[in-house]
Coordinates of C-alpha atoms in Angstrom, one line a residue:
M1 CA 18.3 -69.4 -54.5
K2 CA 15.5 -72.1 -53.9
Q3 CA 16.6 -72.5 -50.6
K4 CA 16.1 -68.8 -49.9
M5 CA 12.7 -68.8 -51.5
T6 CA 11.4 -71.2 -49.5
E7 CA 12.6 -69.4 -46.1
K8 CA 11.0 -66.4 -47.7
R9 CA 7.8 -67.5 -48.4
I10 CA 7.6 -69.0 -44.8
A11 CA 8.6 -65.8 -43.5
G12 CA 6.2 -64.0 -45.5
F13 CA 3.3 -66.5 -44.4
L14 CA 4.1 -65.6 -40.8
V15 CA 4.2 -61.8 -41.4
I16 CA 0.8 -62.3 -43.0
V17 CA -0.4 -64.4 -40.1
F18 CA 0.6 -61.7 -37.8
I19 CA -0.9 -58.9 -39.6
L20 CA -4.5 -60.8 -39.9
A21 CA -4.1 -61.4 -36.1
L22 CA -3.7 -57.6 -35.7
I23 CA -6.7 -56.4 -37.7
P24 CA -9.9 -57.2 -35.4
V25 CA -7.3 -56.1 -32.2
L26 CA -7.1 -52.7 -33.8
L27 CA -10.4 -52.6 -35.1
I28 CA -11.7 -52.9 -31.6
G29 CA -9.5 -50.0 -30.4
K30 CA -12.4 -47.5 -32.2
Y31 CA -14.4 -48.1 -29.0
N32 CA -11.4 -48.1 -26.4
Y33 CA -12.3 -45.7 -23.4
P34 CA -10.1 -44.3 -20.4
C35 CA -10.8 -45.2 -17.0
A36 CA -9.5 -45.0 -13.7
D37 CA -6.0 -43.7 -13.2
D38 CA -5.8 -42.6 -16.7
F39 CA -8.2 -39.5 -15.5
G40 CA -5.9 -38.9 -12.5
F41 CA -2.7 -39.0 -13.9
S42 CA -3.5 -36.8 -16.9
A43 CA -6.1 -34.3 -15.2
Y44 CA -3.5 -31.3 -15.4
S45 CA -2.2 -31.9 -18.8
H46 CA -6.3 -32.6 -20.0
I47 CA -7.1 -29.3 -18.4
A48 CA -3.8 -27.6 -20.0
W49 CA -5.2 -28.5 -23.4
E50 CA -8.6 -27.3 -22.8
E51 CA -7.7 -24.1 -21.7
T52 CA -5.1 -23.4 -24.2
Q53 CA -4.7 -25.7 -26.6
S54 CA -1.0 -25.6 -26.3
I55 CA 1.4 -28.7 -26.6
F56 CA 4.1 -26.6 -24.6
Q57 CA 1.4 -26.4 -21.5
V58 CA 0.3 -30.1 -21.8
V59 CA 4.1 -30.8 -21.3
I60 CA 3.9 -28.7 -18.3
G61 CA 0.8 -30.3 -16.8
A62 CA 2.5 -33.5 -17.5
L63 CA 5.7 -32.3 -15.6
K64 CA 3.2 -30.7 -12.9
T65 CA 1.9 -34.5 -12.3
V66 CA 5.4 -35.7 -12.2
K67 CA 6.4 -33.3 -9.1
E68 CA 3.1 -34.0 -7.4
R69 CA 3.3 -37.6 -7.9
W70 CA 7.4 -37.9 -6.7
F71 CA 6.8 -36.2 -3.6
G72 CA 3.1 -37.8 -2.9
W73 CA 3.2 -41.2 -4.4
Q74 CA 5.5 -42.8 -6.0
G75 CA 9.3 -42.1 -7.7
T76 CA 9.0 -43.5 -10.9
F77 CA 9.5 -40.3 -12.9
S78 CA 9.6 -41.1 -16.3
S79 CA 6.4 -43.7 -16.3
I80 CA 4.3 -40.8 -14.7
F81 CA 5.3 -38.6 -17.3
V82 CA 4.1 -40.8 -20.1
M83 CA 1.1 -42.0 -18.1
A84 CA 0.1 -37.8 -17.9
L85 CA -0.1 -37.8 -21.8
Q86 CA -2.7 -40.5 -22.3
P87 CA -4.2 -40.2 -25.7
A88 CA -7.3 -39.0 -24.6
V89 CA -6.3 -35.9 -23.4
F90 CA -6.4 -34.2 -26.5
G91 CA -10.1 -35.9 -27.1
E92 CA -11.6 -39.1 -26.0
A93 CA -11.3 -40.1 -29.6
G94 CA -7.3 -40.3 -29.2
Y95 CA -7.8 -43.3 -26.6
T96 CA -8.8 -45.5 -29.6
L97 CA -5.0 -45.4 -30.2
V98 CA -3.9 -46.8 -27.3
P99 CA -3.4 -50.7 -28.7
W100 CA -1.8 -49.3 -32.0
I101 CA 0.6 -47.7 -29.5
M102 CA 1.4 -50.7 -27.3
I103 CA 1.5 -53.3 -29.6
G104 CA 3.8 -50.9 -32.0
A105 CA 6.1 -50.6 -29.1
M106 CA 6.3 -54.3 -28.3
S107 CA 6.8 -54.8 -31.9
F108 CA 9.4 -52.7 -32.8
S109 CA 11.4 -53.2 -29.7
T110 CA 11.6 -57.0 -30.3
L111 CA 12.3 -56.5 -34.0
F112 CA 14.9 -54.4 -33.4
L113 CA 16.7 -56.3 -30.3
L114 CA 16.6 -59.3 -32.6
Y115 CA 17.6 -57.7 -35.6
V116 CA 20.8 -56.2 -33.8
I117 CA 21.6 -59.9 -32.2
I118 CA 20.3 -62.2 -35.0
R119 CA 21.4 -60.0 -38.3
R120 CA 24.4 -57.8 -37.1
V121 CA 25.8 -59.7 -34.7
L122 CA 25.2 -63.6 -35.7
G123 CA 24.9 -62.3 -39.4
V124 CA 22.1 -64.8 -40.3
R125 CA 19.6 -64.4 -43.2
T126 CA 16.7 -61.8 -43.2
P127 CA 14.1 -64.6 -43.8
V128 CA 15.5 -66.6 -40.5
Y129 CA 15.5 -63.3 -38.7
V130 CA 11.7 -62.5 -39.8
G131 CA 10.6 -65.9 -38.9
I132 CA 11.9 -66.0 -35.3
S133 CA 10.7 -62.7 -34.6
M134 CA 7.4 -63.2 -36.1
I135 CA 6.7 -66.5 -33.9
Y136 CA 7.8 -64.3 -31.2
L137 CA 5.2 -61.7 -31.9
I138 CA 2.2 -63.8 -32.5
F139 CA 2.7 -65.5 -29.1
A140 CA 3.2 -62.4 -27.5
L141 CA 0.1 -60.9 -29.1
E142 CA -2.3 -63.8 -28.9
C143 CA -1.4 -65.2 -25.5
M144 CA -0.6 -62.0 -23.7
V145 CA -1.4 -62.7 -19.5
D146 CA -3.4 -59.6 -18.9
K147 CA -4.6 -58.5 -22.7
T148 CA -6.6 -55.6 -21.3
Q149 CA -3.5 -54.3 -19.1
G150 CA -1.3 -55.3 -21.9
F151 CA -2.7 -53.5 -24.8
F152 CA -6.1 -51.6 -23.9
W153 CA -5.5 -49.8 -20.6
F154 CA -3.1 -46.8 -20.9
N155 CA -2.1 -46.3 -17.7
G156 CA -1.2 -49.8 -16.8
A157 CA 0.4 -50.8 -20.3
A158 CA 2.3 -46.9 -19.8
H159 CA 3.9 -48.2 -16.5
Y160 CA 5.1 -51.7 -18.1
I161 CA 4.8 -52.6 -21.4
I162 CA 6.5 -49.0 -22.3
P163 CA 9.6 -49.2 -20.1
H164 CA 9.9 -52.9 -21.1
S165 CA 10.0 -51.7 -24.6
V166 CA 12.4 -49.1 -24.1
A167 CA 14.7 -51.6 -22.1
V168 CA 14.6 -54.0 -24.8
I169 CA 15.5 -51.1 -27.2
L170 CA 18.4 -50.5 -24.8
A171 CA 19.7 -53.7 -24.7
G172 CA 19.6 -53.7 -28.7
L173 CA 21.4 -50.0 -28.5
V174 CA 24.4 -51.2 -26.2
I175 CA 25.0 -54.5 -28.5
W176 CA 24.8 -52.7 -31.3
V177 CA 27.2 -49.6 -30.0
I178 CA 29.9 -52.7 -29.0
K179 CA 29.3 -54.7 -32.3
D180 CA 29.6 -52.0 -34.8
E181 CA 31.7 -48.6 -35.0
G182 CA 29.5 -46.9 -37.3
H183 CA 27.5 -43.8 -35.9
R184 CA 28.6 -44.8 -32.4
F185 CA 28.1 -41.7 -30.9
S186 CA 24.6 -41.1 -32.0
K187 CA 23.8 -45.0 -31.0
M188 CA 25.6 -43.7 -27.4
V189 CA 23.2 -40.7 -27.1
L190 CA 20.2 -42.9 -27.7
A191 CA 21.4 -45.2 -25.3
C192 CA 21.8 -43.1 -22.5
L193 CA 18.6 -41.4 -22.8
A194 CA 16.7 -44.9 -22.7
S195 CA 19.0 -45.7 -19.5
L196 CA 17.6 -42.4 -18.0
F197 CA 13.7 -43.6 -18.8
V198 CA 14.5 -47.3 -17.7
G199 CA 16.0 -46.0 -14.3
G200 CA 13.1 -43.8 -14.0
G201 CA 10.7 -46.5 -14.4
K202 CA 9.0 -49.3 -12.8
Y203 CA 11.2 -51.3 -10.5
V204 CA 10.4 -54.8 -12.1
T205 CA 12.1 -53.6 -15.8
A206 CA 14.8 -51.5 -13.5
L207 CA 16.1 -54.2 -11.8
I208 CA 16.6 -56.6 -14.6
T209 CA 18.3 -53.8 -16.5
A210 CA 20.6 -53.3 -13.5
I211 CA 21.4 -57.0 -13.4
L212 CA 22.0 -56.9 -17.3
F213 CA 24.4 -53.9 -17.1
V214 CA 26.3 -56.0 -14.4
V215 CA 26.6 -59.2 -16.2
A216 CA 27.8 -57.2 -19.4
L217 CA 30.6 -55.7 -17.2
I218 CA 31.5 -59.1 -16.1
A219 CA 31.0 -60.5 -19.6
V220 CA 33.6 -58.0 -21.2
V221 CA 35.8 -58.5 -18.4
Y222 CA 36.1 -62.0 -18.5
I223 CA 36.4 -62.3 -22.1
K224 CA 39.3 -59.6 -22.0
K225 CA 37.7 -56.8 -23.9
S226 CA 38.4 -53.7 -21.6
K227 CA 37.8 -51.4 -24.5
Y228 CA 34.3 -52.1 -24.2
V229 CA 33.8 -51.4 -20.7
K230 CA 33.8 -47.7 -21.2
M231 CA 30.7 -48.4 -23.6
I232 CA 28.5 -50.2 -20.8
I233 CA 29.6 -47.9 -18.0
L234 CA 28.5 -44.7 -19.7
P235 CA 25.0 -45.7 -20.2
F236 CA 25.0 -47.7 -17.1
S237 CA 25.8 -44.2 -15.1
F238 CA 22.9 -42.5 -16.6
Y239 CA 20.9 -45.7 -15.9
L240 CA 22.0 -45.5 -11.9
M241 CA 21.3 -41.6 -11.5
A242 CA 17.8 -41.9 -12.9
F243 CA 17.2 -45.2 -10.5
I244 CA 18.9 -42.9 -7.8
I245 CA 16.3 -40.2 -7.9
N246 CA 13.5 -42.5 -8.7
A247 CA 14.3 -44.8 -5.2
C248 CA 15.1 -41.6 -3.4
A249 CA 11.2 -40.1 -4.0
P250 CA 9.7 -39.1 -0.7
G251 CA 6.1 -40.5 -2.4
N252 CA 7.6 -44.0 -2.2
A253 CA 7.5 -43.8 1.8
V254 CA 3.8 -42.4 1.3
R255 CA 2.9 -45.1 -0.6
Q256 CA 4.6 -47.8 1.4
G257 CA 2.9 -46.7 4.3
E258 CA -0.5 -47.9 2.8
V259 CA 0.8 -51.3 2.6
G260 CA 0.4 -53.6 5.3
Y261 CA 2.5 -56.8 5.5
R262 CA 5.8 -57.0 3.5
P263 CA 8.2 -59.7 3.8
G264 CA 11.8 -58.7 4.3
V265 CA 14.6 -58.6 1.3
L266 CA 15.9 -62.3 1.9
K267 CA 12.4 -63.6 2.2
S268 CA 11.1 -61.6 -0.9
I269 CA 14.4 -63.4 -3.0
L270 CA 13.3 -66.8 -1.8
L271 CA 9.7 -66.4 -2.8
S272 CA 10.7 -65.0 -6.2
F273 CA 12.5 -67.9 -6.8
Y274 CA 9.2 -70.0 -5.8
Y275 CA 6.9 -68.0 -7.8
C276 CA 9.2 -68.5 -10.7
V277 CA 8.8 -72.1 -10.5
E278 CA 4.9 -71.9 -10.2
C279 CA 4.7 -70.0 -13.3
I280 CA 6.6 -71.9 -15.2
T281 CA 5.3 -75.1 -14.4
E282 CA 1.8 -74.5 -13.9
T283 CA 0.9 -71.5 -15.8
W284 CA 3.0 -70.8 -18.4
F285 CA 4.1 -74.4 -20.2
D286 CA 0.7 -75.4 -21.6
W287 CA 0.3 -76.7 -25.3
T288 CA 0.8 -73.1 -26.6
Y289 CA 4.5 -72.7 -25.3
M290 CA 5.2 -76.5 -26.7
I291 CA 4.1 -74.9 -30.1
F292 CA 6.3 -72.0 -29.8
I293 CA 9.1 -73.8 -28.8
L294 CA 8.7 -76.7 -31.7
A295 CA 8.0 -73.8 -34.3
L296 CA 11.3 -72.0 -33.3
L297 CA 13.6 -75.1 -33.5
P298 CA 14.2 -75.1 -37.2
F299 CA 14.8 -71.4 -37.5
L300 CA 17.0 -71.4 -34.7
W301 CA 18.6 -74.5 -36.1
E302 CA 19.6 -72.4 -39.1
V303 CA 21.2 -69.7 -36.6
V304 CA 23.3 -72.1 -35.2
K305 CA 24.4 -73.3 -38.3
T306 CA 25.2 -70.1 -39.6
V307 CA 27.3 -69.1 -36.7
G308 CA 29.3 -72.3 -37.0
K309 CA 31.8 -73.0 -34.6
K310 CA 32.4 -69.3 -34.1
F311 CA 31.0 -69.8 -30.6
S312 CA 32.2 -72.6 -27.9
Y313 CA 29.1 -72.8 -26.2
R314 CA 30.7 -73.7 -22.9
F315 CA 28.1 -73.2 -20.3
P316 CA 25.2 -75.2 -21.5
L317 CA 24.1 -75.3 -17.6
L318 CA 24.8 -71.7 -16.4
V319 CA 22.9 -70.0 -19.2
P320 CA 19.7 -71.7 -18.2
A321 CA 20.5 -71.4 -14.5
A322 CA 21.5 -67.7 -15.2
S323 CA 18.0 -67.4 -17.1
F324 CA 15.8 -68.9 -14.1
C325 CA 17.9 -66.1 -11.9
L326 CA 16.8 -63.4 -13.8
L327 CA 13.3 -64.5 -14.4
S328 CA 13.1 -64.7 -11.0
A329 CA 14.2 -61.4 -10.2
M330 CA 11.4 -59.9 -11.9
F331 CA 9.0 -61.1 -9.3
T332 CA 11.5 -59.3 -6.2
P333 CA 9.9 -55.8 -6.3
S334 CA 6.5 -56.3 -6.2
L335 CA 7.1 -59.1 -3.3
Y336 CA 9.1 -57.1 -1.5
A337 CA 7.3 -53.5 -1.9
M338 CA 3.7 -55.4 -1.4
G339 CA 4.0 -58.8 -0.6
I340 CA 2.6 -60.2 -3.7
A341 CA 4.0 -61.7 -7.0
G342 CA 2.1 -59.0 -8.5
G343 CA -0.7 -58.5 -11.1
G344 CA -1.6 -59.0 -14.6
R345 CA 0.4 -55.9 -16.0
I346 CA 3.3 -57.2 -13.9
F347 CA 2.8 -60.8 -15.4
N348 CA 2.8 -59.4 -18.7
I349 CA 6.7 -58.3 -19.0
I350 CA 8.0 -61.2 -17.4
F351 CA 5.9 -63.2 -19.9
L352 CA 7.6 -61.3 -22.4
N353 CA 10.9 -61.5 -21.0
Y354 CA 10.2 -65.4 -20.4
L355 CA 10.0 -65.7 -24.5
L356 CA 13.0 -64.0 -25.0
L357 CA 14.7 -66.1 -22.7
I358 CA 13.1 -69.4 -24.2
I359 CA 14.7 -68.2 -27.5
L360 CA 18.1 -67.5 -26.1
N361 CA 18.1 -71.1 -23.9
I362 CA 17.1 -73.0 -27.0
Y363 CA 19.5 -71.3 -29.2
Y364 CA 22.2 -72.1 -26.9
L365 CA 21.2 -75.5 -26.5
L366 CA 20.9 -76.0 -29.9
G367 CA 24.6 -74.8 -30.3
W368 CA 26.2 -77.0 -27.8
I369 CA 24.6 -79.8 -29.5
Y370 CA 25.8 -78.7 -32.9
R371 CA 29.6 -78.1 -31.4
H372 CA 30.1 -81.3 -29.3
C373 CA 27.9 -83.6 -30.9
R374 CA 29.0 -82.8 -34.7
L375 CA 25.3 -82.8 -35.9
G376 CA 24.4 -80.4 -38.7
E377 CA 27.3 -80.0 -40.8
N378 CA 25.2 -79.9 -44.2
K379 CA 25.2 -76.3 -45.2
E380 CA 21.9 -76.5 -46.7
S381 CA 19.3 -74.9 -45.1
C382 CA 17.1 -77.5 -43.0
I383 CA 13.9 -75.2 -43.9
E384 CA 14.1 -76.4 -47.5
S385 CA 14.1 -80.1 -46.5
K386 CA 11.1 -82.0 -46.9
D387 CA 11.1 -83.4 -43.9
I388 CA 11.1 -80.2 -42.2
K389 CA 8.6 -78.9 -44.4
L390 CA 6.5 -81.6 -43.5
Y391 CA 7.2 -81.1 -39.8
L392 CA 6.0 -77.4 -40.1
F393 CA 3.2 -78.3 -41.7
V394 CA 1.8 -80.6 -39.5
L395 CA 2.5 -78.4 -36.4
L396 CA 0.4 -75.2 -38.6
C397 CA -2.3 -78.0 -38.6
T398 CA -2.0 -78.9 -35.3
T399 CA -2.0 -75.5 -34.0
I400 CA -5.4 -74.6 -36.0
F401 CA -6.9 -77.5 -34.6
I402 CA -5.9 -77.2 -31.1
G403 CA -6.3 -73.2 -31.2
G404 CA -9.5 -73.8 -32.7
L405 CA -10.9 -75.9 -29.9
Y406 CA -9.9 -73.6 -27.5
S407 CA -11.4 -70.6 -29.1
K408 CA -14.7 -72.4 -29.8
V409 CA -14.7 -73.0 -25.9
N410 CA -13.4 -69.5 -24.4
P411 CA -13.2 -67.1 -27.5
D412 CA -11.1 -64.9 -24.8
Y413 CA -8.4 -67.5 -24.8
F414 CA -6.7 -65.5 -27.7
T415 CA -6.3 -61.9 -27.8
S416 CA -7.6 -61.9 -31.6
T417 CA -10.6 -64.0 -31.5
S418 CA -11.9 -62.3 -28.1
A419 CA -11.7 -59.1 -30.5
L420 CA -13.6 -60.7 -33.2
K421 CA -16.3 -62.0 -30.5
S422 CA -16.6 -58.7 -29.3
L423 CA -17.0 -57.2 -32.9
V424 CA -19.2 -59.9 -34.4
T425 CA -21.7 -59.8 -31.5
G426 CA -22.1 -56.0 -31.2
E427 CA -21.0 -56.0 -27.6
A428 CA -17.9 -53.8 -28.4
A429 CA -20.5 -51.5 -30.2
D430 CA -22.8 -51.4 -27.4
Y431 CA -19.7 -50.8 -24.9
G432 CA -18.9 -47.6 -27.4
A433 CA -22.2 -46.3 -27.5
E434 CA -22.1 -46.4 -23.5
T435 CA -19.1 -44.5 -23.3
R436 CA -20.0 -41.7 -26.2
E437 CA -23.3 -41.2 -24.2
R438 CA -21.0 -40.7 -20.8
T439 CA -18.6 -38.4 -22.5
L440 CA -21.3 -36.1 -24.0
Q441 CA -22.4 -36.1 -20.5
L442 CA -19.4 -35.1 -18.9
Q443 CA -18.1 -32.5 -21.6
Y444 CA -21.4 -30.7 -21.9
N445 CA -21.9 -30.7 -17.9
N446 CA -22.8 -27.5 -16.1
Q447 CA -23.8 -28.7 -12.8
E448 CA -21.7 -29.0 -9.6
S449 CA -22.8 -32.7 -9.6
I450 CA -23.6 -35.3 -11.9
R451 CA -25.0 -39.0 -12.1
L452 CA -23.7 -41.6 -14.4
K453 CA -25.0 -44.8 -15.2
I454 CA -22.6 -47.5 -14.7
F455 CA -21.4 -49.4 -17.8
D456 CA -24.0 -52.5 -18.5
T457 CA -21.6 -54.1 -21.2
K458 CA -18.2 -55.1 -20.3
P459 CA -16.2 -56.4 -23.3
Y460 CA -13.3 -58.5 -22.1
L461 CA -10.5 -56.8 -23.8
L462 CA -12.0 -52.9 -23.7
Y463 CA -13.5 -53.2 -19.7
Y464 CA -11.0 -52.9 -17.2
S465 CA -12.6 -50.5 -14.4
D466 CA -15.4 -48.5 -13.9
I467 CA -16.7 -45.8 -11.5
G468 CA -18.0 -46.4 -8.0
I469 CA -21.7 -45.5 -6.8
D470 CA -20.3 -43.5 -4.1
A471 CA -18.7 -40.1 -5.1
D472 CA -15.9 -41.0 -2.8
D473 CA -15.0 -43.8 -4.5
W474 CA -11.0 -42.7 -5.5
K475 CA -12.0 -43.5 -9.4
N476 CA -14.5 -41.0 -9.1
N477 CA -12.6 -38.5 -7.7
S478 CA -10.2 -39.1 -10.5
M479 CA -12.6 -38.3 -13.0
E480 CA -13.9 -35.3 -11.1
R481 CA -10.5 -33.7 -11.2
Y482 CA -10.1 -34.6 -15.1
Y483 CA -13.5 -32.7 -15.9
R484 CA -13.6 -30.2 -13.1
I485 CA -16.9 -31.6 -11.4
D486 CA -17.2 -31.5 -7.6
E487 CA -19.2 -34.9 -7.4
I488 CA -19.6 -37.8 -9.9
W489 CA -22.0 -40.4 -8.6
G490 CA -22.6 -43.5 -9.9
V491 CA -26.1 -44.9 -10.9
D492 CA -26.8 -48.7 -11.6

């Protein structure tokens, strides 16, 4: 009972920390405002809502956007459908929901996958599962690579965070279908629907999903569990069907025609390994990642001890090597299509998968140590140990101290401190006042042409882009379609 109480208190503390970190981030969402592609991709849906107030007609408008873009720009039909339904379609105030949607999708998908693996498959205690999940979510929330495109700009996040989240849920569903025979049909239906969505989404997530499907098939054949093959083949078939529709879109050729230099397949793959090494060694391994790893150790050691000797951990080198190849593969689509490693929103989902791979590799390494070095045979929870309590306390104090220093020098280093800064200084409210003024101008405009003041206030989290001075700017054109105005000019 005592050990369970200790684990519950620590898990409860981490839940409270996550909730407290969320508060300023969700509060600042009150001032969030659509921009750029938000208007272009949702113009038909918005017009349908204005004219009919019908959800059905809004969906028809979204499908019209999918068709237009599939033929004219890109084949990612599932992402386009979601982008066409951005919350401001039903009124600009709806855009305040964007951080709730994106953080909610990231959180739910992660909690679901870890629940299936840690609780259902490995049979680990709930507080340990909660502890690992909260450490992941706190770190993902605070250290997201591009916080604006990850949580606040709907179009960018819907194209990356949403497909990533669905793919994570898909992974959990496939594992659950194999593990648990209960409600297998309903879980398989959900897995097939998720596969359709992921196959029709952004290529970064689609590629690693295909790789994981193939790896899963090889794994079940290797362990001679042929009865599981059909449980993987069925959703994989739905995925392939959607991906073929995605890849064969005429719009892909149109978009590729506007790209200058593109490396070939082989060079793209080689460059992927290079950029993966660069990101891991130069960008993604600072003090915050050390804290992340150190915080996970006691919880993952408890997972290893709970599992015991059920697993042999025979591949201590293959698992990290395969993880590196999988992570590298996420750079390949962007390199092949555009000749660059990717922008902030691409790095966001690579970052989220990197964190999951860190958890996997630490667990596997600890499992190998447990199995082959005969350590940790004591059945009592290591989290109950006085030494581990001291270890966690020192780690917490270190995190607060270093995090405080970084936040003082650069408040935008963490998502919560950036949001808090914008709320306290009033820049979020100033930005909100400017966006409300612009919204009123656009809604009550009865002229063919309108001049809008370019935003003066640009909060780090809320501001992604604005219209240009010239009416021919593509961002102006998107807004013109959305509000059915012939010309929109920007004024400094």
